[in-house]
Short mmCIF file of C-alpha atoms in Angstrom, two decimals:
data_model
loop_
_atom_site.label_atom_id
_atom_site.label_comp_id
_atom_site.label_asym_id
_atom_site.label_seq_id
_atom_site.Cartn_x
_atom_site.Cartn_y
_atom_site.Cartn_z
CA MET A 13 0.02 -0.27 -0.09
CA PHE A 14 1.59 3.37 -0.98
CA THR A 15 0.54 6.74 0.25
CA PRO A 16 -0.52 9.35 -2.60
CA ARG A 17 2.56 11.69 -2.57
CA ASN A 18 0.35 15.04 -1.96
CA GLU A 19 -1.09 13.21 0.90
CA TYR A 20 2.36 11.98 2.08
CA GLU A 21 3.95 15.55 1.55
CA ALA A 22 0.88 17.36 3.64
CA TRP A 23 1.30 15.07 6.51
CA LEU A 24 5.35 15.38 7.00
CA SER A 25 4.90 19.16 6.10
CA GLY A 26 2.43 19.53 8.89
CA LEU A 27 4.10 17.38 11.57
CA THR A 28 4.97 19.42 14.85
CA LEU A 29 8.00 18.84 16.58
CA ALA A 30 5.55 17.69 19.72
CA GLN A 31 4.32 15.00 17.56
CA VAL A 32 7.59 13.89 16.18
CA SER A 33 8.87 13.63 19.50
CA ASN A 34 5.67 11.63 20.75
CA MET A 35 5.91 9.03 17.68
CA LEU A 36 9.54 8.41 18.49
CA GLY A 37 8.97 7.85 22.25
CA ASP A 38 5.78 5.61 21.57
CA ASN A 39 8.21 3.50 19.60
CA GLY A 40 10.80 3.22 22.28
CA CYS A 41 13.27 6.10 21.60
CA SER A 42 14.78 8.28 24.10
CA GLU A 43 17.02 10.16 21.91
CA ALA A 44 17.27 10.94 18.23
CA PHE A 45 20.20 11.77 15.86
CA VAL A 46 19.56 14.93 13.37
CA LYS A 47 21.21 15.96 9.91
CA SER A 48 20.59 18.49 8.10
CA LEU A 49 20.62 17.01 4.30
CA SER A 50 22.77 18.50 1.48
CA SER A 51 22.28 18.50 -2.27
CA ASN A 52 24.37 15.04 -2.31
CA ASP A 53 22.63 13.42 0.59
CA ASN A 54 19.92 11.37 -1.20
CA SER A 55 19.74 7.76 -2.72
CA LYS A 56 22.00 7.96 -5.25
CA GLN A 57 24.99 9.23 -3.36
CA GLN A 58 23.73 8.24 -0.28
CA ILE A 59 23.94 10.03 2.88
CA TYR A 60 27.29 10.66 4.80
CA LEU A 61 26.97 10.53 8.16
CA ALA A 62 30.63 9.85 9.75
CA SER A 63 34.22 9.49 8.92
CA ASP A 64 34.46 6.35 10.76
CA LEU A 65 31.93 3.86 12.18
CA ALA A 66 33.23 4.86 16.25
CA GLN A 67 31.54 8.22 15.43
CA ILE A 68 28.49 6.99 15.24
CA SER A 69 28.30 3.92 17.39
CA LYS A 70 24.92 4.82 18.87
CA ILE A 71 23.39 3.83 15.98
CA PRO A 72 22.94 0.13 15.87
CA PHE A 73 24.63 -1.77 13.14
CA GLY A 74 25.13 -5.55 12.51
CA ASP A 75 28.47 -7.32 11.90
CA PRO A 76 30.48 -5.72 9.39
CA ILE A 77 30.79 -7.81 6.22
CA SER A 78 34.09 -6.84 4.10
CA SER A 79 34.25 -6.81 0.19
CA LYS A 80 36.30 -4.86 -2.53
CA VAL A 81 35.32 -1.62 -3.99
CA MET A 82 33.78 -1.81 -7.30
CA SER A 83 34.37 1.63 -8.80
CA ASN A 84 35.49 3.51 -11.43
CA LYS A 85 36.63 6.48 -9.01
CA PRO A 86 40.57 7.60 -8.56
CA ASN A 87 42.14 5.43 -6.15
CA ALA A 88 39.18 3.28 -5.35
CA ALA A 89 38.88 0.13 -7.27
CA GLY A 90 40.51 -2.74 -5.59
CA LYS A 91 40.04 -1.03 -2.17
CA VAL A 92 38.05 -2.43 0.70
CA LYS A 93 34.63 -1.38 2.18
CA PHE A 94 32.62 -2.78 4.78
CA GLN A 95 28.72 -3.15 5.01
CA SER A 96 26.81 -3.32 8.29
CA SER A 97 22.99 -3.99 7.82
CA VAL A 98 20.40 -1.60 9.90
CA ASN A 99 17.03 -2.63 11.31
CA PHE A 100 15.71 0.26 9.69
CA ASP A 101 11.77 1.38 9.68
CA TRP A 102 10.43 4.47 8.12
CA ILE A 103 7.71 6.33 10.06
CA THR A 104 4.56 6.92 7.41
CA PRO A 105 1.30 8.23 7.56
CA ILE A 106 0.20 4.84 7.21
CA GLY A 107 2.41 3.46 9.89
CA PRO A 108 6.04 1.75 9.84
CA ARG A 109 7.51 0.47 6.66
CA LYS A 110 10.66 -1.71 7.05
CA ALA A 111 13.74 -0.88 4.73
CA PRO A 112 14.98 -4.24 4.33
CA GLN A 113 18.30 -3.26 2.55
CA ALA A 114 19.07 -0.61 4.85
CA LYS A 115 22.72 -0.44 5.67
CA LEU A 116 26.12 1.79 6.54
CA ILE A 117 29.04 1.25 4.36
CA TYR A 118 32.28 2.22 5.60
CA TYR A 119 34.97 3.27 2.99
CA PRO A 120 38.09 3.21 5.16
CA GLN A 121 40.39 4.85 2.13
CA TYR A 122 38.36 8.08 1.92
CA PRO A 123 37.30 7.56 5.17
CA GLU A 124 33.75 8.21 5.36
CA VAL A 125 30.71 6.01 6.49
CA ARG A 126 27.40 6.58 4.31
CA PHE A 127 23.93 5.53 4.81
CA SER A 128 22.46 3.31 1.86
CA GLY A 129 19.66 1.26 0.78
CA PHE A 130 16.91 3.16 2.47
CA LEU A 131 14.68 3.00 -0.04
CA ALA A 132 15.35 -0.30 -1.83
CA ASP A 133 12.29 -3.14 -1.28
CA CYS A 134 10.29 -0.69 0.95
CA ASP A 135 6.71 -0.51 0.58
CA ASP A 136 5.75 3.33 1.41
CA PRO A 137 8.86 5.39 1.94
CA PRO A 138 9.74 9.20 1.36
CA SER A 139 11.33 8.44 -1.99
CA TRP A 140 10.69 11.71 -3.65
CA LEU A 141 12.57 13.71 -0.83
CA LEU A 142 15.54 11.35 -1.08
CA ASN A 143 15.37 11.04 -5.15
CA ARG A 144 17.94 13.37 -6.74
CA GLU A 145 15.37 13.96 -9.61
CA LEU A 146 12.65 15.05 -7.48
CA ARG A 147 13.29 16.65 -4.46
CA GLY A 148 16.36 14.54 -3.28
CA ALA A 149 18.61 17.59 -4.09
CA GLU A 150 17.46 20.27 -2.15
CA LEU A 151 18.94 21.88 0.88
CA GLY A 152 16.95 22.20 4.08
CA ARG A 153 15.41 18.74 4.37
CA THR A 154 16.30 17.16 7.55
CA LEU A 155 16.87 13.23 8.46
CA ILE A 156 15.94 12.11 11.90
CA LEU A 157 17.47 8.72 12.92
CA ALA A 158 16.05 7.44 16.38
CA PRO A 159 17.47 4.21 17.69
CA THR A 160 15.78 1.96 20.56
CA GLY A 161 17.23 -0.47 23.14
CA THR A 162 16.44 -3.05 21.34
CA GLY A 163 18.75 -2.50 18.27
CA ARG A 164 16.11 -0.80 16.04
CA VAL A 165 16.02 2.29 14.27
CA TRP A 166 12.90 4.51 13.18
CA GLY A 167 13.38 7.29 10.59
CA LEU A 168 12.05 10.28 9.29
CA VAL A 169 13.10 12.71 6.61
CA LEU A 170 11.28 16.24 6.69
CA PRO A 171 10.89 18.75 3.55
CA THR A 172 12.08 22.20 3.76
CA GLU A 173 8.82 23.65 4.60
CA SER A 174 8.21 21.02 7.40
CA SER A 175 7.12 22.75 10.53
CA ALA A 176 8.87 20.18 12.95
CA GLY A 177 12.06 20.82 10.60
CA LYS A 178 11.90 24.27 11.04
CA GLU A 179 11.33 23.85 14.78
CA LEU A 180 14.10 21.32 15.50
CA ASN A 181 16.44 23.23 13.52
CA SER A 182 15.97 26.22 15.67
CA LEU A 183 16.87 24.32 18.90
CA ARG A 184 20.82 24.34 20.15
CA LEU A 185 21.50 20.56 20.00
CA ASP A 186 24.74 18.68 21.21
CA LYS A 187 27.13 17.56 18.34
CA TYR A 188 27.50 13.70 17.76
CA GLY A 189 30.03 13.97 15.15
CA LEU A 190 28.67 15.48 12.10
CA LEU A 191 24.81 14.96 13.45
CA SER A 192 23.25 16.51 16.22
CA VAL A 193 21.63 14.78 19.65
CA TRP A 194 17.80 15.47 20.09
CA ARG A 195 17.05 14.07 23.45
CA LEU A 196 13.10 13.53 23.32
CA SER A 197 11.83 14.07 26.67
CA THR A 198 12.94 14.20 30.18
CA PRO A 199 12.30 11.34 32.52
CA LYS A 200 11.19 11.18 35.97
CA GLN A 201 13.83 12.42 38.40
CA SER A 202 13.99 8.92 39.96
CA GLU A 203 14.87 7.37 36.57
CA VAL A 204 17.51 9.64 35.48
CA GLN A 205 20.96 7.75 35.31
CA PRO A 206 23.74 10.34 36.79
CA THR A 207 26.53 11.17 34.23
CA ILE A 208 29.44 9.07 34.16
CA PHE A 209 31.43 11.77 36.13
CA SER A 210 29.00 12.08 38.75
CA ALA A 211 28.64 8.39 39.42
CA LEU A 212 32.16 7.74 39.20
CA CYS A 213 32.76 10.79 41.91
CA GLU A 214 30.24 9.29 44.35
CA ILE A 215 31.96 5.90 43.82
CA SER A 216 35.58 7.52 44.97
CA SER A 217 33.65 9.15 47.95
CA LYS A 218 33.07 5.70 49.16
CA GLY A 219 36.67 4.55 50.09
CA PHE A 220 37.31 0.98 50.21
CA VAL A 221 34.47 -1.12 49.33
CA ASP A 222 34.08 -4.90 49.45
CA SER A 223 34.60 -6.89 46.41
CA MET A 224 31.70 -7.52 44.59
CA ARG A 225 29.76 -8.63 41.46
CA LEU A 226 26.01 -8.29 40.18
CA ASP A 227 24.44 -11.98 39.28
CA LYS A 228 22.49 -11.68 35.79
CA ASN A 229 18.97 -10.31 37.68
CA GLY A 230 21.03 -7.33 39.01
CA ASN A 231 21.61 -8.72 42.67
CA LYS A 232 25.22 -8.04 44.27
CA GLN A 233 27.25 -10.97 45.05
CA GLU A 234 30.45 -11.47 47.06
CA TYR A 235 33.24 -11.81 44.80
CA ASN A 236 36.73 -12.47 46.08
CA LYS A 237 39.01 -13.25 43.22
CA GLN A 238 41.94 -11.26 41.94
CA ASN A 239 40.09 -9.97 39.17
CA GLY A 240 37.43 -8.29 41.18
CA GLY A 241 38.44 -4.92 40.41
CA GLY A 242 36.59 -4.45 37.41
CA TYR A 243 33.58 -6.49 38.55
CA THR A 244 33.19 -4.23 41.55
CA LEU A 245 33.47 -1.07 39.54
CA GLU A 246 30.68 -2.47 37.39
CA ALA A 247 28.40 -3.67 40.26
CA LEU A 248 28.71 0.00 41.94
CA LEU A 249 27.60 1.58 38.48
CA GLY A 250 24.86 -0.97 37.86
CA ILE A 251 26.44 -2.92 35.02
CA LYS A 252 25.44 -6.38 34.68
CA PRO A 253 28.23 -8.50 33.32
CA ASN A 254 27.65 -9.36 29.94
CA GLY A 255 29.37 -10.79 26.87
CA ASP A 256 28.03 -8.17 24.18
CA SER A 257 29.92 -5.42 22.59
CA ARG A 258 27.96 -2.51 23.63
CA PRO A 259 29.43 0.05 26.01
CA ASP A 260 29.20 -0.06 29.52
CA TYR A 261 27.53 2.94 30.81
CA GLN A 262 25.72 5.97 28.84
CA GLY A 263 27.70 5.02 25.75
CA TRP A 264 30.81 5.08 27.67
CA GLU A 265 33.26 1.89 28.13
CA VAL A 266 34.41 1.69 31.61
CA LYS A 267 38.03 0.32 32.34
CA GLN A 268 39.40 -0.09 35.77
CA HIS A 269 43.21 -0.90 36.04
CA GLY A 270 45.00 -1.57 39.46
CA VAL A 271 47.68 0.73 40.47
CA THR A 272 49.89 1.65 43.72
CA ASN A 273 48.93 5.44 43.82
CA LEU A 274 45.41 6.87 42.96
CA ASP A 275 47.14 10.09 42.23
CA ARG A 276 48.86 8.43 39.04
CA ALA A 277 46.12 7.50 37.11
CA ALA A 278 48.03 7.13 33.85
CA THR A 279 49.87 4.36 34.53
CA GLY A 280 49.42 0.58 35.08
CA LYS A 281 48.39 -1.75 32.23
CA VAL A 282 44.74 -2.04 30.85
CA THR A 283 42.60 -4.97 28.91
CA MET A 284 41.12 -3.00 25.69
CA PHE A 285 38.64 -5.89 24.77
CA THR A 286 38.76 -9.78 24.56
CA PRO A 287 37.44 -10.98 21.21
CA GLU A 288 37.39 -14.49 20.38
CA PRO A 289 39.28 -15.80 17.57
CA ASP A 290 37.12 -16.61 14.18
CA GLY A 291 39.87 -18.36 12.50
CA GLY A 292 42.88 -20.93 12.92
CA SER A 293 43.32 -24.34 14.62
CA TYR A 294 41.96 -22.60 17.98
CA VAL A 295 38.48 -22.34 16.38
CA GLY A 296 38.47 -25.99 15.52
CA SER A 297 39.38 -27.14 19.21
CA VAL A 298 40.29 -25.30 21.83
CA GLU A 299 41.31 -28.00 23.97
CA SER A 300 43.37 -29.47 20.90
CA PHE A 301 45.14 -25.83 20.46
CA LEU A 302 46.06 -25.90 24.46
CA ARG A 303 47.38 -29.19 24.25
CA CYS A 304 49.49 -28.39 21.30
CA HIS A 305 50.53 -24.91 22.18
CA GLY A 306 49.79 -24.72 26.29
CA THR A 307 52.00 -25.02 28.85
CA ARG A 308 51.35 -27.60 31.71
CA THR A 309 51.23 -27.20 35.40
CA SER A 310 52.86 -29.47 37.53
CA ASP A 311 50.26 -31.54 38.93
CA SER A 312 48.95 -32.03 35.42
CA ASN A 313 45.67 -31.46 36.15
CA ARG A 314 45.90 -27.54 34.05
CA ILE A 315 47.02 -26.47 30.81
CA ASP A 316 47.68 -22.64 30.17
CA PHE A 317 48.01 -20.86 27.32
CA SER A 318 49.66 -17.12 27.87
CA HIS A 319 53.03 -14.96 27.11
CA ILE A 320 52.88 -11.78 25.30
CA TYR A 321 52.97 -11.62 22.11
CA LYS A 322 53.60 -8.41 20.05
CA CYS A 323 53.84 -7.78 16.52
CA PRO A 324 57.41 -6.21 15.91
CA GLN A 325 59.33 -8.63 18.23
CA GLY A 326 58.82 -11.68 15.65
CA TRP A 327 58.92 -15.09 16.68
CA ASN A 328 57.90 -16.17 21.17
CA GLU A 329 61.07 -18.37 21.89
CA THR A 330 58.40 -20.46 24.27
CA THR A 331 56.03 -20.95 21.90
CA GLY A 332 56.99 -20.54 18.75
CA LEU A 333 54.21 -18.22 17.64
CA ARG A 334 54.11 -14.84 16.55
CA LEU A 335 51.36 -11.83 15.87
CA THR A 336 51.26 -10.28 12.54
CA VAL A 337 48.80 -8.17 10.80
CA VAL A 338 47.87 -9.24 7.32
CA GLY A 339 46.18 -7.23 4.40
CA TYR A 340 47.17 -3.74 6.17
CA THR A 341 49.55 -1.34 5.73
CA ARG A 342 49.85 1.68 7.95
CA GLY A 343 46.45 3.83 7.56
CA GLN A 344 45.24 1.90 4.82
CA LEU A 345 42.88 -1.46 4.46
CA VAL A 346 44.34 -3.35 1.32
CA SER A 347 42.66 -6.82 1.20
CA ASP A 348 39.04 -7.77 2.30
CA GLN A 349 40.20 -10.64 3.60
CA GLY A 350 42.49 -8.61 6.34
CA GLN A 351 42.80 -10.24 9.64
CA ILE A 352 45.27 -10.31 12.87
CA VAL A 353 46.87 -13.56 12.74
CA LEU A 354 48.70 -15.67 15.41
CA GLU A 355 51.05 -18.09 13.68
CA HIS A 356 53.23 -20.72 14.28
CA LYS A 357 56.97 -21.02 12.56
CA THR A 358 55.71 -24.12 10.68
CA GLY A 359 53.16 -21.94 9.19
CA GLU A 360 50.34 -23.65 11.03
CA VAL A 361 47.43 -20.40 11.92
CA ALA A 362 47.10 -21.26 15.48
CA ALA A 363 44.45 -18.18 15.71
CA SER A 364 42.93 -15.32 13.64
CA TRP A 365 40.94 -12.53 14.15
CA SER A 366 38.89 -11.19 10.97
CA PHE A 367 38.94 -7.30 10.43
CA GLU A 368 35.08 -8.24 9.64
CA LYS A 369 34.76 -9.46 13.77
CA LEU A 370 37.16 -6.93 14.88
CA LEU A 371 35.67 -3.71 13.31
CA GLY A 372 32.10 -3.85 14.66
CA HIS A 373 33.50 -4.87 18.11
CA TRP A 374 36.11 -2.40 18.40
CA THR A 375 33.78 0.71 17.42
CA ARG A 376 31.04 0.06 19.35
CA LYS A 377 33.18 -0.38 22.21
CA HIS A 378 35.39 2.95 22.06
CA ALA A 379 34.14 5.54 20.56
CA LYS A 380 34.51 6.93 24.00
CA ALA A 381 36.41 4.98 27.08
CA VAL A 382 37.15 6.32 30.43
CA PHE A 383 39.82 4.53 32.44
CA VAL A 384 39.42 4.09 36.52
CA PRO A 385 42.57 3.75 38.51
CA SER A 386 42.10 1.28 41.77
CA LEU A 387 43.74 0.26 44.73
CA SER A 388 43.02 -3.16 46.41
CA GLN A 389 43.82 -4.55 50.25
CA THR A 390 42.84 -7.43 51.95
CA PRO A 391 41.59 -6.71 55.44
CA SER A 392 42.41 -9.46 58.21
CA ASN A 393 38.69 -10.66 57.63
CA GLY A 394 40.07 -11.97 54.01
CA VAL A 395 37.60 -10.43 51.86
CA ARG A 396 39.31 -7.98 49.10
CA GLN A 397 38.41 -4.68 48.98
CA TYR A 398 38.86 -1.83 46.09
CA ARG A 399 38.76 1.80 46.12
CA TYR A 400 38.84 4.01 43.19
CA GLY A 401 40.26 7.23 41.85
CA SER A 402 38.61 10.66 41.42
CA SER A 403 41.12 11.22 38.59
CA VAL A 404 40.68 9.19 35.58
CA ILE A 405 41.81 9.03 32.05
CA GLU A 406 39.19 10.13 29.04
CA GLY A 407 39.43 8.35 25.65
CA ILE A 408 37.21 9.93 22.74
CA ASP A 409 37.10 8.48 19.15
CA ALA A 410 39.68 5.44 18.63
CA THR A 411 39.00 4.91 15.08
CA PHE A 412 39.67 0.98 13.60
CA THR A 413 42.67 2.25 11.48
CA LYS A 414 44.16 3.44 14.72
CA PHE A 415 43.58 0.14 16.33
CA LEU A 416 45.40 -1.41 13.76
CA ASP A 417 48.27 0.79 13.64
CA ALA A 418 48.80 0.21 17.66
CA VAL A 419 48.67 -3.38 17.21
CA SER A 420 50.98 -3.40 14.09
CA ASP A 421 53.62 -0.99 16.05
CA GLY A 422 52.99 -3.02 19.54
CA THR A 423 51.22 -0.60 21.28
CA ILE A 424 48.41 -3.13 21.72
CA TYR A 425 49.39 -6.44 22.05
CA TYR A 426 47.86 -9.77 22.60
CA ASP A 427 48.25 -11.07 26.36
CA PRO A 428 45.87 -14.15 26.57
CA ALA A 429 44.87 -15.83 29.68
CA VAL A 430 43.18 -19.06 28.05
CA ASN A 431 43.28 -22.50 30.12
CA MET A 432 41.72 -25.38 30.94
CA LYS A 433 41.57 -27.52 34.27
CA ARG A 434 40.17 -30.65 36.25
CA SER A 435 39.64 -31.21 39.98
CA ALA A 436 41.52 -34.73 39.65
CA GLU A 437 42.87 -37.24 37.07
CA GLY A 438 40.20 -38.55 34.99
CA GLU A 439 37.30 -35.90 35.85
CA LYS A 440 36.32 -33.79 32.88
CA TRP A 441 38.41 -30.32 31.48
CA SER A 442 37.05 -27.39 32.10
CA ILE A 443 38.11 -24.49 29.62
CA LYS A 444 38.18 -20.96 30.36
CA ARG A 445 38.60 -18.47 27.47
CA ARG A 446 40.01 -14.95 27.84
CA ASN A 447 41.87 -13.41 24.59
CA GLN A 448 43.18 -10.18 26.00
CA PHE A 449 44.57 -7.34 23.58
CA ARG A 450 45.89 -5.02 26.15
CA THR A 451 48.03 -1.80 26.41
CA ASP A 452 49.99 0.54 28.76
CA LEU A 453 48.18 3.67 29.69
CA LYS A 454 50.97 5.58 29.05
CA THR A 455 50.91 4.98 25.28
CA ILE A 456 47.06 5.74 25.42
CA SER A 457 47.31 8.92 23.46
CA ALA A 458 48.19 6.69 20.39
CA ILE A 459 45.09 4.84 20.43
CA TYR A 460 42.36 7.88 20.89
CA LYS A 461 42.15 10.87 18.78
CA SER A 462 41.62 12.93 22.00
CA VAL A 463 42.68 11.63 25.47
CA ARG A 464 42.43 13.88 28.94
CA LEU A 465 42.85 13.69 32.58
CA VAL A 466 39.66 14.23 34.28
CA GLU A 467 39.15 15.01 37.87
CA VAL A 468 35.12 13.59 38.08
CA CYS A 469 34.30 15.25 40.58
CA ASN A 470 35.02 18.73 39.02
CA GLU A 471 33.00 17.53 36.08
CA ALA A 472 30.13 16.12 38.28
#
């Protein structure tokens, strides 16, 4: 079913900002991202949103799929692009209409991210506003992209004469890269979540607290293991342990790191992320991988795979393995089969991480991050405690090419803590997977475009 253009146009033009806000709110949105469209923002030219996926990580997208660029543009042919699906619906006069081909396309060679496929196979889209031969080259059109907490994105494009568009463009909105953030409504005071800096200020003022973690239902539980610093901070922030790649708190990735002095926030090592390999013998069988490349403890009931692997250092003398980056030269992806590879001197690929897997995970996690120092102590009662500093490191905009540069030069390195163990001879082996990519905070400025020291209680 299609809406006649004159009716559709009249409906869009007559919408008030309050009506648009109510429609988006009713569909589960709390904020929307706004762009005033240029003459090149249309279905043929696609819509330019950002220079890197990290800059629009709050817009949900699927796992990237890489391919070679098929283009006659200068320096484009044979280069790499990444496409990520978007679960996108247009809001129309007759209800939601899905755009099943909607996607983000990341062209690292330019670099740029474009929104594409938003008209294809859609029943009733606002096509004349995005068709260059009709009104798709007009200035003054306004695009609204509104994500939900479930990964869906709602869209509207308002014509130049739109009442809602004029109201929206008169507002003073915060910037989100090339887009603007429109916060749709103010929740009840009891539902307002403190800003990251306010929350960290309050946590810092608590002094030492008992080690804990949240269970899947959000209940606090005692946790007395050595890696409790991160779990305790997450519990104090109300973050449930999860294995997904979304940021932890209001779009922020929160990283804890142990120090000996809380006044030295920029010291120590930190785990950036822990992606599982998607290639190599590891994927075929973790147990076989450990038996081949791991180290047995003296009691023979545990096998560990550890050691540090840095690209410039070549082969590890103990394991005969080395880390390399394939399909990338500094600042440029040169293959649609690019990957980080852990290889053996024999030529065996022990483990590998495709750029497809890493790109989405990295950009969702590291658009903005905060690194929080912690002290630990164990009083006489034996319950480990942690105290968190009020001076933290803020990192903004860690692009994927910066990540690959950092791996290539050893700034980010592979520091696995994978093992399998059993309680006694003959018992079944249990496997722990933790494939850590880590860095030293002293070199964090090589990873993020913007890095600063923040006194959280001054920013709260």
